Amino acid sequence: MKNNKSVIIWLLSGCFLVFVMVVVGGITRLTNSGLSMTDWHLVTDTLPPLTETKWQEAFDQYKQFPEYQKINIHNDFTLSDYKFIYFWEWFHRFIGRIIGLVFIVPFFYFLAKKKIDKATLNKCFVLLGMGALQGFFGWFMVKSGLIDNPDVSHFRLSLHLTFAFITFAYTLWVALDLIYPDKKAPIVPLKKIARITLVLLLLQIIYGGFVAGLNAGLVHNHWPMMSDGQFIHDSVFIEQKTLFLNLTEGKSGVQLVHRTLAYFVVGFILFLYFKSKKYQLTSQQQNGLNALVVIVFLQFTLGVFTLLYSVPLWLGLTHQIVAFFLLTAMTYTLHRLSK
């Protein structure tokens, strides 16, 4: 670890920045700021407009798109309001640029100093590709809300969000490989359960993106039942033409899946925890499992209250942040059970 300390710090710094970017992305979504910048340029919009004339030009350009023409034109939407939503989208993109610099500049420095071994180098090339792809997914998402519908595609939003989580988890995994270079025999049965749990958690994150994109947290604000005392509400089956569409594009159906998956995630983490009692664990493995149990119950509770209170900004954001902590604990635990 001592030989790779600077590389580890670099990778963990990248993890932190991705975390910050997702938090800011959550604020951007919850404040309906994501469509405020109607174009994308790598260099020229690095800084926000610096004069009132430039601000007015940006605002006039925004007025040409569906979000203003179909929604905000009716809300006494002023230049001051526009500056607020512009800031969050600009800040989100600005952090993306910072992440690019923080990754690329040290990468070439470490490469020149031969501080990265071949195995880690290959993983870093994967990370470089993931970062570029994430930038594309971001613009791909925004573009879907600039044509006819003044809202982004929930599929594209979930893709952008989930890929950020996956990029974070992979970066953390690469760092953990360097932090714990000595390989040990994996606990195969626990490793298999942990892998299934990770897949379920990622599926839950995907559906969290669907819920956010469809504003599906604003319906059926009851728990444990949905509405009218029904565990599966009638509206789950009538919003779209088919059951599949209801479960992927209907607000009620998407919320139902997200609710139900939460029970499975909690169940599998508890199964993993109690199954581990049959094995002699290291302190790292036990700490990872303990953290998983604590965080998943915190996340479940936050999910319930986020729903009951119809997704207030602070609760929705906290729910997203704790999802990050849960993925961190899951990644760490799987790594410690695998190597």
Short mmCIF file of C-alpha atoms in Angstrom, two decimals:
data_model
loop_
_atom_site.label_atom_id
_atom_site.label_comp_id
_atom_site.label_asym_id
_atom_site.label_seq_id
_atom_site.Cartn_x
_atom_site.Cartn_y
_atom_site.Cartn_z
CA MET A 1 0.00 0.00 0.00
CA LYS A 2 2.85 2.39 0.82
CA ASN A 3 4.20 2.21 -2.73
CA ASN A 4 0.75 3.02 -4.14
CA LYS A 5 -0.34 5.62 -1.59
CA SER A 6 -0.46 8.54 -4.05
CA VAL A 7 -2.38 6.46 -6.62
CA ILE A 8 -4.85 5.32 -3.94
CA ILE A 9 -5.42 8.92 -2.81
CA TRP A 10 -5.98 9.90 -6.44
CA LEU A 11 -8.57 7.15 -6.98
CA LEU A 12 -10.38 7.89 -3.72
CA SER A 13 -10.42 11.59 -4.64
CA GLY A 14 -12.15 10.57 -7.85
CA CYS A 15 -14.70 8.59 -5.81
CA PHE A 16 -15.39 11.64 -3.66
CA LEU A 17 -15.85 13.90 -6.67
CA VAL A 18 -18.24 11.44 -8.33
CA PHE A 19 -20.18 11.38 -5.06
CA VAL A 20 -20.33 15.21 -5.01
CA MET A 21 -21.41 15.26 -8.64
CA VAL A 22 -24.28 12.86 -7.99
CA VAL A 23 -25.40 14.92 -4.98
CA VAL A 24 -25.39 18.08 -7.10
CA GLY A 25 -27.14 16.13 -9.85
CA GLY A 26 -29.84 15.21 -7.33
CA ILE A 27 -30.31 18.87 -6.40
CA THR A 28 -30.41 19.73 -10.10
CA ARG A 29 -33.17 17.19 -10.66
CA LEU A 30 -35.20 18.06 -7.56
CA THR A 31 -35.09 21.81 -8.34
CA ASN A 32 -36.05 21.17 -12.01
CA SER A 33 -32.82 22.81 -13.15
CA GLY A 34 -31.60 20.19 -15.61
CA LEU A 35 -32.91 21.83 -18.80
CA SER A 36 -31.71 25.36 -18.05
CA MET A 37 -28.61 25.06 -20.27
CA THR A 38 -29.87 24.33 -23.74
CA ASP A 39 -26.55 23.60 -25.42
CA TRP A 40 -23.28 21.93 -24.54
CA HIS A 41 -19.76 23.15 -25.28
CA LEU A 42 -16.62 21.68 -23.79
CA VAL A 43 -14.88 25.03 -23.26
CA THR A 44 -17.09 28.05 -23.91
CA ASP A 45 -19.67 27.43 -21.17
CA THR A 46 -17.09 26.54 -18.51
CA LEU A 47 -17.97 29.83 -16.81
CA PRO A 48 -21.54 31.11 -16.39
CA PRO A 49 -22.63 34.34 -18.12
CA LEU A 50 -20.63 37.21 -16.60
CA THR A 51 -22.72 40.22 -17.70
CA GLU A 52 -26.42 41.02 -17.62
CA THR A 53 -26.39 41.10 -21.42
CA LYS A 54 -25.03 37.54 -21.57
CA TRP A 55 -27.55 36.43 -18.96
CA GLN A 56 -30.39 37.89 -21.01
CA GLU A 57 -29.09 36.15 -24.13
CA ALA A 58 -29.03 32.80 -22.30
CA PHE A 59 -32.52 33.42 -20.92
CA ASP A 60 -33.85 34.33 -24.37
CA GLN A 61 -32.38 31.10 -25.75
CA TYR A 62 -34.01 29.11 -22.91
CA LYS A 63 -37.37 30.67 -23.82
CA GLN A 64 -37.23 28.92 -27.20
CA PHE A 65 -37.50 25.46 -25.61
CA PRO A 66 -40.46 23.41 -24.31
CA GLU A 67 -39.81 23.78 -20.56
CA TYR A 68 -40.32 27.54 -20.72
CA GLN A 69 -42.97 27.55 -23.44
CA LYS A 70 -45.16 24.86 -21.83
CA ILE A 71 -44.50 25.32 -18.10
CA ASN A 72 -42.52 28.31 -16.86
CA ILE A 73 -44.17 30.89 -19.11
CA HIS A 74 -47.25 30.43 -16.91
CA ASN A 75 -45.31 30.77 -13.62
CA ASP A 76 -44.19 34.43 -13.80
CA PHE A 77 -40.71 33.04 -14.45
CA THR A 78 -38.13 35.85 -14.26
CA LEU A 79 -34.46 36.24 -15.09
CA SER A 80 -33.72 35.83 -11.38
CA ASP A 81 -35.53 32.47 -11.37
CA TYR A 82 -33.58 31.45 -14.44
CA LYS A 83 -30.26 32.30 -12.79
CA PHE A 84 -31.13 29.96 -9.92
CA ILE A 85 -31.84 26.92 -12.08
CA TYR A 86 -28.95 27.77 -14.41
CA PHE A 87 -26.51 27.71 -11.48
CA TRP A 88 -27.27 24.11 -10.49
CA GLU A 89 -26.98 22.73 -14.03
CA TRP A 90 -23.82 24.76 -14.65
CA PHE A 91 -22.32 23.61 -11.33
CA HIS A 92 -23.16 19.98 -12.18
CA ARG A 93 -21.36 20.26 -15.52
CA PHE A 94 -18.47 22.20 -13.93
CA ILE A 95 -17.82 19.36 -11.46
CA GLY A 96 -17.81 16.98 -14.41
CA ARG A 97 -15.01 19.00 -15.98
CA ILE A 98 -13.11 19.01 -12.66
CA ILE A 99 -13.43 15.22 -12.48
CA GLY A 100 -11.98 14.99 -16.00
CA LEU A 101 -8.98 17.11 -15.02
CA VAL A 102 -8.47 15.35 -11.68
CA PHE A 103 -8.39 12.02 -13.48
CA ILE A 104 -6.45 12.82 -16.65
CA VAL A 105 -3.65 15.08 -15.34
CA PRO A 106 -2.49 12.82 -12.46
CA PHE A 107 -2.98 9.78 -14.71
CA PHE A 108 -0.37 10.98 -17.18
CA TYR A 109 1.90 12.03 -14.31
CA PHE A 110 1.72 8.56 -12.74
CA LEU A 111 2.20 7.05 -16.17
CA ALA A 112 5.37 9.08 -16.75
CA LYS A 113 6.70 8.21 -13.28
CA LYS A 114 5.81 4.53 -13.80
CA LYS A 115 3.75 4.45 -10.60
CA ILE A 116 0.94 2.39 -12.12
CA ASP A 117 1.41 -1.35 -12.67
CA LYS A 118 0.04 -3.02 -15.77
CA ALA A 119 -3.09 -4.46 -14.12
CA THR A 120 -4.05 -1.09 -12.61
CA LEU A 121 -3.22 0.67 -15.89
CA ASN A 122 -5.73 -1.44 -17.78
CA LYS A 123 -8.37 -0.64 -15.16
CA CYS A 124 -7.56 3.07 -15.45
CA PHE A 125 -8.16 2.94 -19.20
CA VAL A 126 -11.58 1.44 -18.43
CA LEU A 127 -12.22 4.31 -16.00
CA LEU A 128 -11.21 6.83 -18.64
CA GLY A 129 -13.72 5.32 -21.06
CA MET A 130 -16.42 5.25 -18.38
CA GLY A 131 -15.87 8.94 -17.62
CA ALA A 132 -16.20 9.90 -21.29
CA LEU A 133 -19.29 7.72 -21.67
CA GLN A 134 -20.87 9.30 -18.59
CA GLY A 135 -20.44 12.76 -20.10
CA PHE A 136 -22.18 11.55 -23.25
CA PHE A 137 -25.02 10.00 -21.21
CA GLY A 138 -25.51 13.35 -19.45
CA TRP A 139 -26.01 15.26 -22.68
CA PHE A 140 -28.04 12.37 -24.15
CA MET A 141 -30.37 12.73 -21.15
CA VAL A 142 -30.70 16.54 -21.37
CA LYS A 143 -31.31 16.43 -25.11
CA SER A 144 -34.44 14.31 -24.58
CA GLY A 145 -36.10 17.23 -22.77
CA LEU A 146 -35.31 19.86 -25.39
CA ILE A 147 -37.45 18.59 -28.25
CA ASP A 148 -41.18 18.29 -27.51
CA ASN A 149 -41.64 17.04 -23.96
CA PRO A 150 -40.38 19.52 -21.32
CA ASP A 151 -38.94 16.72 -19.19
CA VAL A 152 -36.08 14.33 -19.70
CA SER A 153 -36.63 10.67 -20.50
CA HIS A 154 -36.75 8.70 -17.25
CA PHE A 155 -34.86 5.90 -19.04
CA ARG A 156 -32.03 8.26 -19.94
CA LEU A 157 -32.04 9.85 -16.48
CA SER A 158 -31.77 6.43 -14.85
CA LEU A 159 -28.99 5.43 -17.26
CA HIS A 160 -27.03 8.58 -16.37
CA LEU A 161 -27.59 8.11 -12.63
CA THR A 162 -26.91 4.37 -12.51
CA PHE A 163 -23.77 4.64 -14.61
CA ALA A 164 -22.45 7.27 -12.17
CA PHE A 165 -23.00 4.80 -9.32
CA ILE A 166 -21.29 2.03 -11.30
CA THR A 167 -18.34 4.31 -12.14
CA PHE A 168 -18.01 5.17 -8.46
CA ALA A 169 -18.14 1.50 -7.43
CA TYR A 170 -15.56 0.44 -10.02
CA THR A 171 -13.20 3.27 -9.04
CA LEU A 172 -13.53 2.22 -5.40
CA TRP A 173 -12.87 -1.41 -6.36
CA VAL A 174 -9.65 -0.44 -8.17
CA ALA A 175 -8.54 1.54 -5.09
CA LEU A 176 -9.37 -1.41 -2.82
CA ASP A 177 -7.23 -3.69 -4.99
CA LEU A 178 -4.29 -1.42 -4.18
CA ILE A 179 -5.18 -0.95 -0.51
CA TYR A 180 -5.40 -4.72 0.00
CA PRO A 181 -2.79 -6.20 -2.37
CA ASP A 182 -2.49 -9.53 -0.52
CA LYS A 183 -4.98 -12.01 -1.93
CA LYS A 184 -6.75 -14.53 0.27
CA ALA A 185 -9.09 -17.40 -0.53
CA PRO A 186 -12.62 -16.04 -0.99
CA ILE A 187 -15.58 -17.26 1.06
CA VAL A 188 -17.39 -18.57 -1.99
CA PRO A 189 -20.95 -19.02 -0.59
CA LEU A 190 -20.95 -15.49 0.89
CA LYS A 191 -19.37 -14.09 -2.26
CA LYS A 192 -22.22 -15.52 -4.37
CA ILE A 193 -24.89 -14.04 -2.09
CA ALA A 194 -23.09 -10.69 -2.06
CA ARG A 195 -22.97 -10.64 -5.88
CA ILE A 196 -26.72 -11.31 -6.12
CA THR A 197 -27.32 -8.58 -3.54
CA LEU A 198 -25.21 -6.12 -5.53
CA VAL A 199 -27.25 -6.88 -8.67
CA LEU A 200 -30.48 -6.29 -6.73
CA LEU A 201 -29.09 -3.04 -5.34
CA LEU A 202 -28.16 -1.83 -8.84
CA LEU A 203 -31.63 -2.77 -10.09
CA GLN A 204 -33.08 -0.77 -7.20
CA ILE A 205 -30.91 2.21 -8.17
CA ILE A 206 -32.18 1.90 -11.76
CA TYR A 207 -35.76 2.03 -10.50
CA GLY A 208 -34.86 4.90 -8.19
CA GLY A 209 -33.92 6.76 -11.38
CA PHE A 210 -37.26 5.78 -12.94
CA VAL A 211 -39.12 7.08 -9.87
CA ALA A 212 -37.20 10.36 -10.02
CA GLY A 213 -37.66 10.77 -13.76
CA LEU A 214 -41.40 10.13 -13.65
CA ASN A 215 -41.97 12.01 -10.36
CA ALA A 216 -43.51 8.73 -9.22
CA GLY A 217 -42.82 9.59 -5.58
CA LEU A 218 -45.66 12.10 -5.72
CA VAL A 219 -48.36 9.41 -6.00
CA HIS A 220 -49.46 6.82 -3.42
CA ASN A 221 -47.91 8.63 -0.48
CA HIS A 222 -48.79 5.90 2.00
CA TRP A 223 -46.96 2.95 3.55
CA PRO A 224 -46.99 -0.06 3.79
CA MET A 225 -50.02 0.04 1.48
CA MET A 226 -50.09 2.21 -1.65
CA SER A 227 -53.50 3.91 -1.63
CA ASP A 228 -57.04 2.89 -0.68
CA GLY A 229 -55.61 0.20 1.61
CA GLN A 230 -54.24 -1.74 -1.38
CA PHE A 231 -50.75 -3.26 -1.38
CA ILE A 232 -50.87 -3.32 -5.19
CA HIS A 233 -53.10 -0.44 -6.28
CA ASP A 234 -55.50 -0.79 -9.21
CA SER A 235 -53.73 2.07 -11.02
CA VAL A 236 -50.66 -0.14 -11.46
CA PHE A 237 -52.49 -1.97 -14.26
CA ILE A 238 -54.29 0.86 -16.10
CA GLU A 239 -51.80 3.67 -16.80
CA GLN A 240 -50.19 1.98 -19.81
CA LYS A 241 -51.30 -0.54 -22.45
CA THR A 242 -49.37 -3.58 -21.18
CA LEU A 243 -48.12 -4.87 -17.84
CA PHE A 244 -44.52 -4.42 -18.96
CA LEU A 245 -45.13 -0.79 -19.87
CA ASN A 246 -46.95 -0.24 -16.59
CA LEU A 247 -43.94 -1.55 -14.67
CA THR A 248 -41.43 0.52 -16.65
CA GLU A 249 -43.31 3.67 -17.67
CA GLY A 250 -46.35 3.96 -15.38
CA LYS A 251 -45.91 6.02 -12.21
CA SER A 252 -47.81 3.54 -10.04
CA GLY A 253 -46.09 0.50 -11.53
CA VAL A 254 -42.62 1.97 -11.22
CA GLN A 255 -43.27 2.95 -7.61
CA LEU A 256 -44.57 -0.55 -6.86
CA VAL A 257 -41.38 -2.15 -8.21
CA HIS A 258 -39.20 0.29 -6.27
CA ARG A 259 -41.16 -0.42 -3.08
CA THR A 260 -40.99 -4.18 -3.58
CA LEU A 261 -37.30 -4.29 -4.49
CA ALA A 262 -36.55 -2.49 -1.22
CA TYR A 263 -37.82 -5.52 0.71
CA PHE A 264 -35.64 -7.83 -1.38
CA VAL A 265 -32.53 -5.71 -0.87
CA VAL A 266 -33.09 -5.66 2.91
CA GLY A 267 -33.86 -9.39 2.90
CA PHE A 268 -30.74 -10.40 0.99
CA ILE A 269 -28.48 -8.22 3.13
CA LEU A 270 -29.93 -9.80 6.28
CA PHE A 271 -29.56 -13.26 4.69
CA LEU A 272 -25.91 -12.48 3.92
CA TYR A 273 -25.36 -11.20 7.45
CA PHE A 274 -26.83 -14.22 9.23
CA LYS A 275 -25.25 -16.67 6.77
CA SER A 276 -21.85 -15.15 7.59
CA LYS A 277 -22.23 -16.26 11.23
CA LYS A 278 -21.22 -19.76 10.09
CA TYR A 279 -17.78 -18.57 9.00
CA GLN A 280 -14.67 -17.20 10.64
CA LEU A 281 -14.52 -13.63 9.32
CA THR A 282 -11.78 -11.05 9.33
CA SER A 283 -12.47 -7.74 11.06
CA GLN A 284 -12.71 -6.08 7.63
CA GLN A 285 -15.37 -8.54 6.47
CA GLN A 286 -17.35 -8.21 9.69
CA ASN A 287 -17.16 -4.42 9.63
CA GLY A 288 -18.42 -4.39 6.05
CA LEU A 289 -21.38 -6.61 6.92
CA ASN A 290 -22.22 -4.57 10.02
CA ALA A 291 -22.16 -1.37 7.97
CA LEU A 292 -24.41 -2.96 5.33
CA VAL A 293 -27.10 -3.86 7.88
CA VAL A 294 -27.08 -0.43 9.55
CA ILE A 295 -27.11 1.53 6.29
CA VAL A 296 -29.78 -0.57 4.57
CA PHE A 297 -32.20 -0.05 7.46
CA LEU A 298 -31.43 3.67 7.45
CA GLN A 299 -32.01 3.79 3.70
CA PHE A 300 -35.26 1.84 3.95
CA THR A 301 -36.54 4.22 6.65
CA LEU A 302 -35.56 7.26 4.59
CA GLY A 303 -37.36 5.79 1.59
CA VAL A 304 -40.55 5.39 3.58
CA PHE A 305 -40.47 8.94 4.94
CA THR A 306 -39.50 10.39 1.53
CA LEU A 307 -42.66 8.78 0.18
CA LEU A 308 -44.91 9.74 3.11
CA TYR A 309 -43.88 13.40 2.87
CA SER A 310 -44.12 13.53 -0.96
CA VAL A 311 -40.40 13.92 -1.67
CA PRO A 312 -39.30 17.17 -0.02
CA LEU A 313 -35.94 18.33 -1.38
CA TRP A 314 -33.89 17.52 1.72
CA LEU A 315 -35.38 14.05 2.16
CA GLY A 316 -35.11 13.12 -1.51
CA LEU A 317 -31.49 14.25 -1.53
CA THR A 318 -30.66 12.44 1.72
CA HIS A 319 -32.22 9.25 0.33
CA GLN A 320 -29.95 9.50 -2.72
CA ILE A 321 -26.85 10.21 -0.60
CA VAL A 322 -27.46 7.20 1.66
CA ALA A 323 -27.90 5.05 -1.48
CA PHE A 324 -24.31 6.00 -2.25
CA PHE A 325 -23.19 4.93 1.23
CA LEU A 326 -25.05 1.66 0.80
CA LEU A 327 -23.33 0.97 -2.53
CA THR A 328 -19.99 1.84 -0.91
CA ALA A 329 -20.57 -0.67 1.90
CA MET A 330 -21.76 -3.28 -0.61
CA THR A 331 -18.72 -2.82 -2.84
CA TYR A 332 -16.33 -2.95 0.12
CA THR A 333 -17.99 -6.05 1.58
CA LEU A 334 -18.00 -7.91 -1.75
CA HIS A 335 -14.34 -7.01 -2.27
CA ARG A 336 -13.38 -8.30 1.18
CA LEU A 337 -15.35 -11.52 0.66
CA SER A 338 -13.80 -12.02 -2.79
CA LYS A 339 -10.08 -11.35 -2.31
#
